[in-house]
Short mmCIF file of C-alpha atoms in Angstrom, two decimals:
data_model
loop_
_atom_site.label_atom_id
_atom_site.label_comp_id
_atom_site.label_asym_id
_atom_site.label_seq_id
_atom_site.Cartn_x
_atom_site.Cartn_y
_atom_site.Cartn_z
CA MET A 1 7.81 69.57 40.00
CA THR A 2 9.70 69.81 43.45
CA ILE A 3 13.15 68.66 43.92
CA ARG A 4 12.08 65.81 46.46
CA ASN A 5 9.34 64.45 43.71
CA TRP A 6 11.73 64.99 41.07
CA ALA A 7 14.48 62.83 42.49
CA LYS A 8 11.70 60.29 43.45
CA PHE A 9 10.49 60.47 39.71
CA PHE A 10 13.97 59.77 38.66
CA PHE A 11 14.69 56.91 41.28
CA TYR A 12 11.42 55.01 39.94
CA ALA A 13 12.08 55.66 36.33
CA LEU A 14 16.04 54.01 36.95
CA LEU A 15 14.62 50.87 38.49
CA VAL A 16 11.78 50.54 36.10
CA GLY A 17 14.67 50.15 33.09
CA GLY A 18 17.07 48.38 34.81
CA LEU A 19 14.69 45.71 36.02
CA VAL A 20 13.01 45.67 32.83
CA ASN A 21 16.52 45.12 31.04
CA GLY A 22 17.50 42.70 33.76
CA ILE A 23 14.82 40.54 33.01
CA PHE A 24 14.59 40.63 29.26
CA SER A 25 18.24 39.91 28.81
CA LEU A 26 17.68 36.39 30.71
CA PHE A 27 15.84 35.67 27.40
CA ILE A 28 17.21 37.64 24.82
CA ARG A 29 20.96 36.75 25.71
CA TRP A 30 20.39 33.42 26.99
CA GLU A 31 23.30 32.22 25.22
CA PHE A 32 25.28 34.76 27.22
CA PHE A 33 24.02 33.56 30.82
CA GLN A 34 23.65 29.51 30.16
CA PRO A 35 27.37 28.52 30.31
CA TYR A 36 27.71 30.10 33.86
CA VAL A 37 24.07 28.39 35.03
CA THR A 38 25.41 25.22 33.26
CA ASN A 39 28.87 25.46 35.10
CA GLY A 40 27.24 26.53 38.32
CA GLN A 41 29.20 29.82 38.35
CA TRP A 42 26.78 31.71 40.04
CA GLY A 43 29.11 34.77 40.86
CA GLU A 44 29.90 35.05 37.16
CA PHE A 45 26.08 34.85 36.30
CA PHE A 46 25.00 37.73 38.74
CA ALA A 47 27.87 39.80 37.72
CA GLY A 48 26.55 39.15 34.21
CA PHE A 49 23.04 40.00 35.17
CA LEU A 50 24.02 42.97 36.65
CA TRP A 51 25.57 44.51 34.24
CA MET A 52 22.46 44.16 31.88
CA VAL A 53 20.85 46.29 34.91
CA PHE A 54 23.40 48.42 34.54
CA LEU A 55 22.71 48.77 31.04
CA GLY A 56 19.10 49.31 31.73
CA PHE A 57 19.89 51.88 34.05
CA THR A 58 21.86 54.08 31.18
CA MET A 59 18.62 53.61 28.62
CA SER A 60 16.77 55.26 31.41
CA VAL A 61 18.90 58.05 32.02
CA ILE A 62 18.66 58.60 27.98
CA ALA A 63 14.83 58.04 28.37
CA GLN A 64 14.43 60.65 30.82
CA ALA A 65 16.60 63.02 28.92
CA GLY A 66 14.53 62.49 25.78
CA PHE A 67 11.45 62.58 27.76
CA PHE A 68 12.11 66.42 29.46
CA ALA A 69 13.44 67.39 25.92
CA TYR A 70 10.09 66.29 24.24
CA LEU A 71 8.42 68.46 27.04
CA THR A 72 10.29 71.27 25.80
CA LEU A 73 9.64 70.66 21.84
CA HIS A 74 6.28 69.94 22.42
CA GLN A 75 5.44 73.74 24.20
CA VAL A 76 7.62 75.11 21.38
CA GLY A 77 5.63 73.31 18.49
CA VAL A 78 2.41 74.53 20.01
CA ASN A 79 3.84 78.01 20.22
CA ILE A 80 5.01 78.14 16.40
CA PHE A 81 1.91 76.26 14.87
CA LYS A 82 -0.41 78.57 17.22
CA THR A 83 -3.14 75.68 17.31
CA LEU A 84 -2.96 72.39 18.92
CA THR A 85 -4.70 71.01 16.07
CA LEU A 86 -2.17 71.95 13.49
CA TRP A 87 0.90 70.70 15.96
CA ASN A 88 -1.11 67.29 15.78
CA TRP A 89 -0.97 67.35 11.92
CA VAL A 90 2.90 67.91 12.33
CA GLN A 91 3.43 65.19 14.91
CA ILE A 92 1.15 62.69 12.58
CA VAL A 93 3.32 63.50 9.57
CA LEU A 94 6.77 63.14 11.50
CA ILE A 95 5.38 60.00 13.12
CA ALA A 96 4.77 58.56 9.65
CA ILE A 97 8.12 59.93 8.54
CA THR A 98 10.27 58.08 11.59
CA LEU A 99 8.37 54.75 10.84
CA PHE A 100 9.44 55.26 7.06
CA ASP A 101 12.94 55.73 8.16
CA ILE A 102 13.17 53.26 10.67
CA VAL A 103 12.51 50.38 8.43
CA PHE A 104 14.03 51.59 5.06
CA PHE A 105 17.03 53.71 6.53
CA ARG A 106 17.79 51.61 9.87
CA PHE A 107 16.40 48.20 9.48
CA ALA A 108 17.28 47.35 5.88
CA PRO A 109 20.88 47.30 5.62
CA SER A 110 21.12 44.91 8.67
CA VAL A 111 18.61 42.67 6.91
CA ASP A 112 19.98 39.64 4.47
CA THR A 113 16.87 37.24 5.03
CA THR A 114 13.31 36.52 5.32
CA GLN A 115 14.12 35.73 9.02
CA ASP A 116 15.72 38.59 9.80
CA TRP A 117 12.95 40.84 8.20
CA LEU A 118 10.52 38.85 10.45
CA PHE A 119 12.82 39.38 13.22
CA TYR A 120 13.19 43.42 12.76
CA ILE A 121 9.28 43.52 11.83
CA GLY A 122 8.35 41.89 14.90
CA LEU A 123 10.25 44.67 16.93
CA LEU A 124 8.60 47.16 15.15
CA VAL A 125 5.14 45.43 15.95
CA VAL A 126 6.44 45.89 19.76
CA LEU A 127 7.23 49.38 19.41
CA VAL A 128 3.80 50.20 17.48
CA PHE A 129 1.89 48.35 19.81
CA GLY A 130 3.29 49.33 23.09
CA SER A 131 2.94 53.15 21.86
CA VAL A 132 -0.80 52.40 21.18
CA ALA A 133 -1.42 50.63 24.21
CA THR A 134 0.44 53.56 26.38
CA ALA A 135 -1.35 56.39 24.37
CA ILE A 136 -5.15 54.78 24.86
CA GLN A 137 -3.93 54.51 28.60
CA LYS A 138 -3.09 58.36 28.64
CA VAL A 139 -6.55 59.33 27.25
CA LYS A 140 -8.28 57.38 29.65
CA MET A 141 -6.44 58.94 32.24
CA THR A 142 -6.78 62.37 31.43
CA GLY A 143 -10.25 62.30 29.37
CA LYS A 144 -8.56 64.49 26.60
CA LYS A 145 -8.66 62.89 23.69
CA HIS A 146 -6.45 65.24 21.84
CA VAL A 147 -3.58 63.96 24.07
CA LEU A 148 -3.53 60.41 21.61
CA VAL A 149 -1.29 61.99 18.91
CA SER A 150 1.01 63.74 21.42
CA ALA A 151 1.37 60.62 23.21
CA LEU A 152 1.78 58.32 20.19
CA PHE A 153 4.45 61.00 18.93
CA PHE A 154 6.55 60.74 22.16
CA MET A 155 6.36 56.95 22.53
CA ILE A 156 7.55 56.21 18.49
CA VAL A 157 9.21 59.17 17.97
CA ILE A 158 11.41 59.78 20.79
CA THR A 159 11.80 56.62 21.60
CA THR A 160 13.45 55.58 18.07
CA LEU A 161 15.38 58.27 18.56
CA GLU A 162 16.79 57.01 21.89
CA TRP A 163 16.82 53.66 19.94
CA THR A 164 18.86 54.78 17.07
CA ILE A 165 21.97 53.97 19.61
CA ALA A 166 21.54 50.65 19.30
CA LEU A 167 20.14 50.56 15.51
CA MET A 168 23.62 52.29 14.39
CA GLY A 169 25.47 49.68 15.94
CA ARG A 170 27.42 47.24 13.45
CA ASP A 171 28.70 44.55 16.19
CA ALA A 172 28.23 40.68 15.63
CA ASN A 173 25.59 40.47 18.31
CA ILE A 174 23.75 44.14 17.54
CA ASP A 175 20.73 41.77 16.83
CA GLN A 176 20.35 41.00 20.41
CA TYR A 177 21.51 44.75 21.52
CA VAL A 178 18.55 46.33 19.59
CA ALA A 179 16.01 44.04 20.60
CA LEU A 180 17.21 44.34 24.33
CA LEU A 181 17.50 47.86 24.49
CA LEU A 182 13.87 48.54 22.79
CA PHE A 183 11.98 47.07 26.12
CA PRO A 184 13.75 49.11 28.88
CA LEU A 185 13.16 52.64 26.43
CA LEU A 186 9.58 51.53 26.09
CA ALA A 187 9.04 50.97 29.58
CA VAL A 188 10.39 53.77 31.00
CA ASN A 189 9.25 56.09 28.53
CA ALA A 190 5.31 54.80 29.46
CA TYR A 191 5.79 54.90 33.08
CA GLN A 192 7.35 58.68 32.49
CA LEU A 193 3.98 59.38 30.30
CA LEU A 194 1.67 58.09 32.35
CA VAL A 195 3.11 59.08 35.98
CA LEU A 196 4.13 62.53 35.78
CA PRO A 197 0.82 63.87 36.43
CA LYS A 198 0.73 62.18 39.87
CA TYR A 199 4.24 63.66 40.60
CA ASN A 200 3.18 67.06 39.39
CA GLU A 201 0.05 67.08 41.70
CA GLN A 202 1.96 65.71 44.34
CA SER A 203 4.53 68.46 44.06
CA GLU A 204 1.20 71.18 44.45
CA ILE A 205 0.09 69.63 47.36
CA ASP A 206 3.92 69.85 48.67
CA ARG A 207 4.04 73.32 48.07
CA GLN A 208 0.72 73.97 49.77
CA LYS A 209 1.73 72.57 52.92
CA LEU A 210 4.88 74.32 52.81
CA GLU A 211 3.32 77.43 52.44
CA ALA A 212 0.82 76.82 55.08
CA ARG A 213 3.47 76.12 57.49
CA ARG A 214 5.45 79.30 56.69
CA LYS A 215 2.13 80.96 57.44
CA ALA A 216 1.69 79.09 60.58
CA ARG A 217 5.33 80.49 61.42
CA ARG A 218 4.72 83.91 60.78
CA GLU A 219 1.32 83.95 62.89
CA GLN A 220 3.36 82.46 65.76
CA ALA A 221 6.43 85.26 65.54
CA LYS A 222 3.52 87.68 65.12
CA ASN A 223 1.51 86.39 68.40
CA ALA A 224 5.07 85.90 70.06
#
């Protein structure tokens, strides 16, 4: 990917994270915004909203770092296990381990009531459903069925690792942040997975145009 297209990729992924986090914060953390709305304190309201957007930017940067780390991991995995089929089976096992870990070692310590369980299981459903939907769309876009497992691995395992920042917290409002931070991570990771090929293709077109311009200038220099 060229630097120009990487900058676009980074900027739009940043916007996705910021906007998604800002919008969902109005629902998930409404009790934070409600006093400002009730009292007509619109300056404080917009300051709080911008803070949520900035938090989304931070999650986007984390998600982008995780994405490029996964691209490296995927190549290493294929090289180590020699075949994509075997690497896919390894990824399936790691997906199962991740789901087990998130329920029994991340959710369970924070759960006290049935309502808490419903809350966390609901978040797990969002994670899995969003991951499956993204992976299916990736298969449709590429026409390659074998990418399903890799897409699921990235969306579930890597997103969970990035989400661990919130899951390990013990603040009084941690449940709200656990819920809130899942959405920008899912959105940014889905965006990255689905649009990266577009930027790679554009980068190849840009390189060809650049080479054509260089060739034209060399021809002009010879004829001068």
